[in-house]
GROMACS .gro file of N, CA, C and O in nm:
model
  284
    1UNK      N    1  -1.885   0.991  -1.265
    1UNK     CA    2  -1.986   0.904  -1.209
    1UNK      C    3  -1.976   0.765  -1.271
    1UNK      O    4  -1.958   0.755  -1.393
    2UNK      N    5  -1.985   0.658  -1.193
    2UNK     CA    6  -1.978   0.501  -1.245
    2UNK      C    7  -2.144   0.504  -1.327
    2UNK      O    8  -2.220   0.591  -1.369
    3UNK      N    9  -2.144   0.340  -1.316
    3UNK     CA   10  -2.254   0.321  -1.345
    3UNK      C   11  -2.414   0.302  -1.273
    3UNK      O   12  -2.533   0.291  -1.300
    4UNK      N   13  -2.317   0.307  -1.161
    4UNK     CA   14  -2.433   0.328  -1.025
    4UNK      C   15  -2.395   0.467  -1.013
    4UNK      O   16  -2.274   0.460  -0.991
    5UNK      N   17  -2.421   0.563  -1.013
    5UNK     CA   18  -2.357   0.692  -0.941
    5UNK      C   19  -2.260   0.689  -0.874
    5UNK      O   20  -2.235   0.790  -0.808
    6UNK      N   21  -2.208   0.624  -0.870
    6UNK     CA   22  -2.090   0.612  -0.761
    6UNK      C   23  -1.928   0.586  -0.824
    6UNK      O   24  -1.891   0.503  -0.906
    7UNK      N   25  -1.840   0.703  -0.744
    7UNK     CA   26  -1.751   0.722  -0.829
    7UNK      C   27  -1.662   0.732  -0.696
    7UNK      O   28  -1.724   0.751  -0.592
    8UNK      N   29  -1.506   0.720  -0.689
    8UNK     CA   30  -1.425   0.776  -0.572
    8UNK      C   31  -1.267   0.751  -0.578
    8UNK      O   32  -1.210   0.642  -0.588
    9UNK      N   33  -1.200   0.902  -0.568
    9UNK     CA   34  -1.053   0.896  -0.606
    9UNK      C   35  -0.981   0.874  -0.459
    9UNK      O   36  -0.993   0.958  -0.370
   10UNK      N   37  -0.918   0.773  -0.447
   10UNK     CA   38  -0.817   0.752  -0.349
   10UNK      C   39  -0.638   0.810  -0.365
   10UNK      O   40  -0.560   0.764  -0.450
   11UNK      N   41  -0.615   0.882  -0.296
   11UNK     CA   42  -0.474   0.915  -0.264
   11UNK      C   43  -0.395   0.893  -0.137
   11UNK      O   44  -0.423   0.936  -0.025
   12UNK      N   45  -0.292   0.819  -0.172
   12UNK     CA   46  -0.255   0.753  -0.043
   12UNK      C   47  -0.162   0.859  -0.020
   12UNK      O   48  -0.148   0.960  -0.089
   13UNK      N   49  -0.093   0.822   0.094
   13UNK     CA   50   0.050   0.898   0.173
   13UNK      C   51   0.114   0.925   0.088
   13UNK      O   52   0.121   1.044   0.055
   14UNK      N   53   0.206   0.795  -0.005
   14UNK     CA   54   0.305   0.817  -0.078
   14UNK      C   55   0.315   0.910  -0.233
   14UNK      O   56   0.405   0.938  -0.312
   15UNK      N   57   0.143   0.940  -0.221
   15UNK     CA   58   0.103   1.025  -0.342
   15UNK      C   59   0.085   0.952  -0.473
   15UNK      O   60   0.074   1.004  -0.584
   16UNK      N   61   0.082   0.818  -0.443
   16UNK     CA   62  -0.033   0.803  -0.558
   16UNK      C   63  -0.188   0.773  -0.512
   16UNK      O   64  -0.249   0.784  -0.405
   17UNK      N   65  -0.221   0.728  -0.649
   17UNK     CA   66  -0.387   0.739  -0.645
   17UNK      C   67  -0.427   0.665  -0.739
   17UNK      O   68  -0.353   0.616  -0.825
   18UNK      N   69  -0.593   0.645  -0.728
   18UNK     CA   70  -0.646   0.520  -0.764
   18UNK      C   71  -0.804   0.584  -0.776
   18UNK      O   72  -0.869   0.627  -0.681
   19UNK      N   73  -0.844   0.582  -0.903
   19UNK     CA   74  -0.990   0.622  -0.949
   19UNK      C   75  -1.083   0.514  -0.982
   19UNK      O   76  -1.080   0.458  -1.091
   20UNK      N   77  -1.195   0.473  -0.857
   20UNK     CA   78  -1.234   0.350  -0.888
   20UNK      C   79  -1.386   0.364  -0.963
   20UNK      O   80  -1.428   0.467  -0.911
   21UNK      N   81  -1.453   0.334  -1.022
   21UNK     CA   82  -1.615   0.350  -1.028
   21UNK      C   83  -1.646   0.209  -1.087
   21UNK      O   84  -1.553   0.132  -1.112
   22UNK      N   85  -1.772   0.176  -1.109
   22UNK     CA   86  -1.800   0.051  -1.136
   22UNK      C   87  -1.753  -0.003  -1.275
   22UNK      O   88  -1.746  -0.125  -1.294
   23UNK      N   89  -1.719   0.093  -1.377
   23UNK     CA   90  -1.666   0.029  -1.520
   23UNK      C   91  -1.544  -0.005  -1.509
   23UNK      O   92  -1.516  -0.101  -1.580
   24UNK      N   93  -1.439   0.049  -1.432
   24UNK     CA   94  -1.308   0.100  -1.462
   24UNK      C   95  -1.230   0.135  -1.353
   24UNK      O   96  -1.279   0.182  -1.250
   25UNK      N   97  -1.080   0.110  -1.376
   25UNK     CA   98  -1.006   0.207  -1.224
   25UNK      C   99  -0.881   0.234  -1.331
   25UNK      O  100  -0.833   0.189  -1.435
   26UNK      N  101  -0.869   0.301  -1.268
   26UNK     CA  102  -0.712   0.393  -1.339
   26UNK      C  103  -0.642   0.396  -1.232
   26UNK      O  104  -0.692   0.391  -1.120
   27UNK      N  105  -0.513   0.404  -1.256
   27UNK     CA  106  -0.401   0.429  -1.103
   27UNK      C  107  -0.289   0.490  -1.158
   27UNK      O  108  -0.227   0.449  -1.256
   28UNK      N  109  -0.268   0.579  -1.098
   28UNK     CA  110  -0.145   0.713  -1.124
   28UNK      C  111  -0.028   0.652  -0.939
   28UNK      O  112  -0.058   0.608  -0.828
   29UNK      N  113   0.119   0.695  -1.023
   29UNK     CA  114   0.234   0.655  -0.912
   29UNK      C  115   0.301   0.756  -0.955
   29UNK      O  116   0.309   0.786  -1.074
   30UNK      N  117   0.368   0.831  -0.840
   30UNK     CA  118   0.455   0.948  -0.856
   30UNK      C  119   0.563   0.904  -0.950
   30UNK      O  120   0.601   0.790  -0.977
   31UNK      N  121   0.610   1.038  -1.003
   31UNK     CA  122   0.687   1.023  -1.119
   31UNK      C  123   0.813   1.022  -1.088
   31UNK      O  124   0.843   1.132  -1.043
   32UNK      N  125   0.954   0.908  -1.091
   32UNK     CA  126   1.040   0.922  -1.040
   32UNK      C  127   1.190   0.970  -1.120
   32UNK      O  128   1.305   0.955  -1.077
   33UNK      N  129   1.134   1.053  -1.288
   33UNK     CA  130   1.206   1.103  -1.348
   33UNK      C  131   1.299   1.232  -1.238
   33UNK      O  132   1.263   1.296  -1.139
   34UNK      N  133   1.422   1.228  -1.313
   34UNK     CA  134   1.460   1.259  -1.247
   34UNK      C  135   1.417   1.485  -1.265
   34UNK      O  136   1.415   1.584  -1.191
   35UNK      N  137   1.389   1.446  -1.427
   35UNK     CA  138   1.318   1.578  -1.454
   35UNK      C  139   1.237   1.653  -1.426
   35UNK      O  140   1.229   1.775  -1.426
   36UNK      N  141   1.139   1.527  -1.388
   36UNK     CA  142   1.009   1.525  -1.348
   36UNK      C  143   0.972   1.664  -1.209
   36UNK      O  144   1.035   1.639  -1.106
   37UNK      N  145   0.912   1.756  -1.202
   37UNK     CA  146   0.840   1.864  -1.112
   37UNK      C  147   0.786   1.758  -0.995
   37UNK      O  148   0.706   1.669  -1.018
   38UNK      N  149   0.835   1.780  -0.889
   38UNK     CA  150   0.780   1.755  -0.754
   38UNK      C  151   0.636   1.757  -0.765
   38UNK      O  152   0.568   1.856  -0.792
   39UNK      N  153   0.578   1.593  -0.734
   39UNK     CA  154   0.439   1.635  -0.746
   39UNK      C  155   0.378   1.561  -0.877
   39UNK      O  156   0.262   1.526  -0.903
   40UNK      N  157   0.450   1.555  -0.921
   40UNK     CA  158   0.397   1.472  -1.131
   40UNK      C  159   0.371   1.348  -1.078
   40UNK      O  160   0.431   1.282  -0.993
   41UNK      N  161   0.214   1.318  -1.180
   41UNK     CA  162   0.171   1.152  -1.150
   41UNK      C  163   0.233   1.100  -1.270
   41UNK      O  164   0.262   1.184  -1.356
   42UNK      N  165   0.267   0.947  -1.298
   42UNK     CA  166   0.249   0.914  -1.398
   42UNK      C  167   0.135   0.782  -1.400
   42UNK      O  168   0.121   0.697  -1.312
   43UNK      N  169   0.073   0.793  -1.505
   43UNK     CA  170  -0.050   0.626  -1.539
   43UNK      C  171   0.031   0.487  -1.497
   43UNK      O  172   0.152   0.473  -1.482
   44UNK      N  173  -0.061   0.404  -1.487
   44UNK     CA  174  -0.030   0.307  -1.426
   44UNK      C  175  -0.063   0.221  -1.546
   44UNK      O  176  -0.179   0.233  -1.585
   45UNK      N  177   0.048   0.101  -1.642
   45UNK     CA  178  -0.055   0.015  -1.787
   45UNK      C  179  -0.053  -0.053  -1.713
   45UNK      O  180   0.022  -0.071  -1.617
   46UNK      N  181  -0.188  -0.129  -1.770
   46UNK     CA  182  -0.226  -0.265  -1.671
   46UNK      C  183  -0.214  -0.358  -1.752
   46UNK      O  184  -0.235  -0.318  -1.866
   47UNK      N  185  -0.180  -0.503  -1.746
   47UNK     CA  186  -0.182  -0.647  -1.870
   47UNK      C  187  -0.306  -0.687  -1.871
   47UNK      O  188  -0.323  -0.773  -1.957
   48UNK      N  189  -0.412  -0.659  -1.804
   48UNK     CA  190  -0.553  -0.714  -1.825
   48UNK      C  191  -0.649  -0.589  -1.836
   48UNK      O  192  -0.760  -0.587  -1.781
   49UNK      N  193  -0.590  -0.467  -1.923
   49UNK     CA  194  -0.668  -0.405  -1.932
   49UNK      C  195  -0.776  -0.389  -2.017
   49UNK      O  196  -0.771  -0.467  -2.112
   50UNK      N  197  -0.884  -0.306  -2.017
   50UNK     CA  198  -0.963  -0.276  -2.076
   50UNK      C  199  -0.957  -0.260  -2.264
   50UNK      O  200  -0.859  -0.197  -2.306
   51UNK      N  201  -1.067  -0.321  -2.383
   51UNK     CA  202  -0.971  -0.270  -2.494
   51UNK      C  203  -1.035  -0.099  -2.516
   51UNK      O  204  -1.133  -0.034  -2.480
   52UNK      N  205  -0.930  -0.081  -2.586
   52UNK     CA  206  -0.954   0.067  -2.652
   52UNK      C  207  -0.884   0.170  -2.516
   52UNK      O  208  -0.866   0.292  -2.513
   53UNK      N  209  -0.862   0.091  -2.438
   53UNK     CA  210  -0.816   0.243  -2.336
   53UNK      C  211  -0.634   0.239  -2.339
   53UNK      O  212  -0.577   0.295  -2.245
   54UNK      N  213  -0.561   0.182  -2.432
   54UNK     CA  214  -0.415   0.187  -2.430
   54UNK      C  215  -0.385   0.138  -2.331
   54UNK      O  216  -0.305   0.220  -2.286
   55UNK      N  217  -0.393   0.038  -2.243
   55UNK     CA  218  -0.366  -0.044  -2.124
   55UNK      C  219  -0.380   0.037  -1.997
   55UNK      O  220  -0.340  -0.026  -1.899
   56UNK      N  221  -0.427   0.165  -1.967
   56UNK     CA  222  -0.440   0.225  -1.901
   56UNK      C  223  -0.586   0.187  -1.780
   56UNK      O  224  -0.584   0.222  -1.662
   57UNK      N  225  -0.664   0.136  -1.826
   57UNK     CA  226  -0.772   0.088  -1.740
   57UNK      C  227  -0.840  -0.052  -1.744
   57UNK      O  228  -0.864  -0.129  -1.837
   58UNK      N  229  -0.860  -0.056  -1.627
   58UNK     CA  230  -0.888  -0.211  -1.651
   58UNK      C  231  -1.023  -0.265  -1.568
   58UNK      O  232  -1.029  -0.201  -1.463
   59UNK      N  233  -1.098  -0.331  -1.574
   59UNK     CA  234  -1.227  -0.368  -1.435
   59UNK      C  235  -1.203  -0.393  -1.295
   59UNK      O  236  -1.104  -0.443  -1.240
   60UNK      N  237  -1.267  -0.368  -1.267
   60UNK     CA  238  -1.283  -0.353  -1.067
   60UNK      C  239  -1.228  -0.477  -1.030
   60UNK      O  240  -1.274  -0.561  -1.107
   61UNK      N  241  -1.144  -0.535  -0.939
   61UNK     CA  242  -1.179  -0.611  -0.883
   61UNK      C  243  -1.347  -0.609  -0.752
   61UNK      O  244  -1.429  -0.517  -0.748
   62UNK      N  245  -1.350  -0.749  -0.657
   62UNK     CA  246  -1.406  -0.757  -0.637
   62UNK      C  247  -1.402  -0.656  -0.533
   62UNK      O  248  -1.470  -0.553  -0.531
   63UNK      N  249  -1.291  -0.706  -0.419
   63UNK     CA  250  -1.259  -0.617  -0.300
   63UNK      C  251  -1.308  -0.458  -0.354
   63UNK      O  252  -1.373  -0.397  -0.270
   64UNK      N  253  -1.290  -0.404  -0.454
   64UNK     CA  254  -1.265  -0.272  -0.493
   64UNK      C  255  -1.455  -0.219  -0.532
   64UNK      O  256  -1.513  -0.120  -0.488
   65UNK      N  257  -1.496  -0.297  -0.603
   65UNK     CA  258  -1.643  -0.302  -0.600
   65UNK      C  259  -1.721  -0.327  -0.496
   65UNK      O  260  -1.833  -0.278  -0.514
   66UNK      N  261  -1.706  -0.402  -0.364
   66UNK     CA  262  -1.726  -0.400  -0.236
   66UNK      C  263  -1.691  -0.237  -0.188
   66UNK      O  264  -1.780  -0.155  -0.171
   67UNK      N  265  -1.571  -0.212  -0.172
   67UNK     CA  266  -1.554  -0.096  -0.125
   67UNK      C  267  -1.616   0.036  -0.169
   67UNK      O  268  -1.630   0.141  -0.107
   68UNK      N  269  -1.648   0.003  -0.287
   68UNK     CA  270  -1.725   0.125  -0.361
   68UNK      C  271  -1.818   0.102  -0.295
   68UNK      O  272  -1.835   0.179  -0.200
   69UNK      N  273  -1.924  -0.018  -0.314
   69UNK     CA  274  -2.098  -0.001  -0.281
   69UNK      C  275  -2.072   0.049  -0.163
   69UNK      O  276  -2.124   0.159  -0.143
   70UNK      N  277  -1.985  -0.011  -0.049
   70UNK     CA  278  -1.988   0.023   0.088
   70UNK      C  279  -2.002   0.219   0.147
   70UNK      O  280  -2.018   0.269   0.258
   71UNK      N  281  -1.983   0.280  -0.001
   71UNK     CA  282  -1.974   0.433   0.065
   71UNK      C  283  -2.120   0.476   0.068
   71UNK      O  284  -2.150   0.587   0.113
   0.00000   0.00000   0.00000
């Protein structure tokens, strides 16, 4: 749950995904090791991320906070 109650995981076609809520979004992209199990996400680091989360999350844009309230 965000900070409004409102929370929502997007998965597109190509199989990744995108966890948005009002603090934070995280984004996972299929894994293109070649080791890697059919199906493996890997994290997405971001350069403007959040501190303390290892570059892994970062704030909403606006579009993305629009789209949230809108559900």
């Amino acid at each position: 749950m965000g900070r409004n109650g409102k929370a929502v995981e997007v998965i597109f076609k190509d199989g990744s995904k995108i966890d948005i809520n009002a603090a934070r979004v995280k984004q996972w992209t299929p894994n293109t090791h070649s080791n890697a199990p059919a199906g493996t996400l890997q994290k997405v680091k971001f350069k403007n991320s959040l501190p303390g989360s290892k570059g892994y999350k970062r704030t909403p844009t606006q579009s993305e906070l629009d789209f949230l309230n809108g559900l």
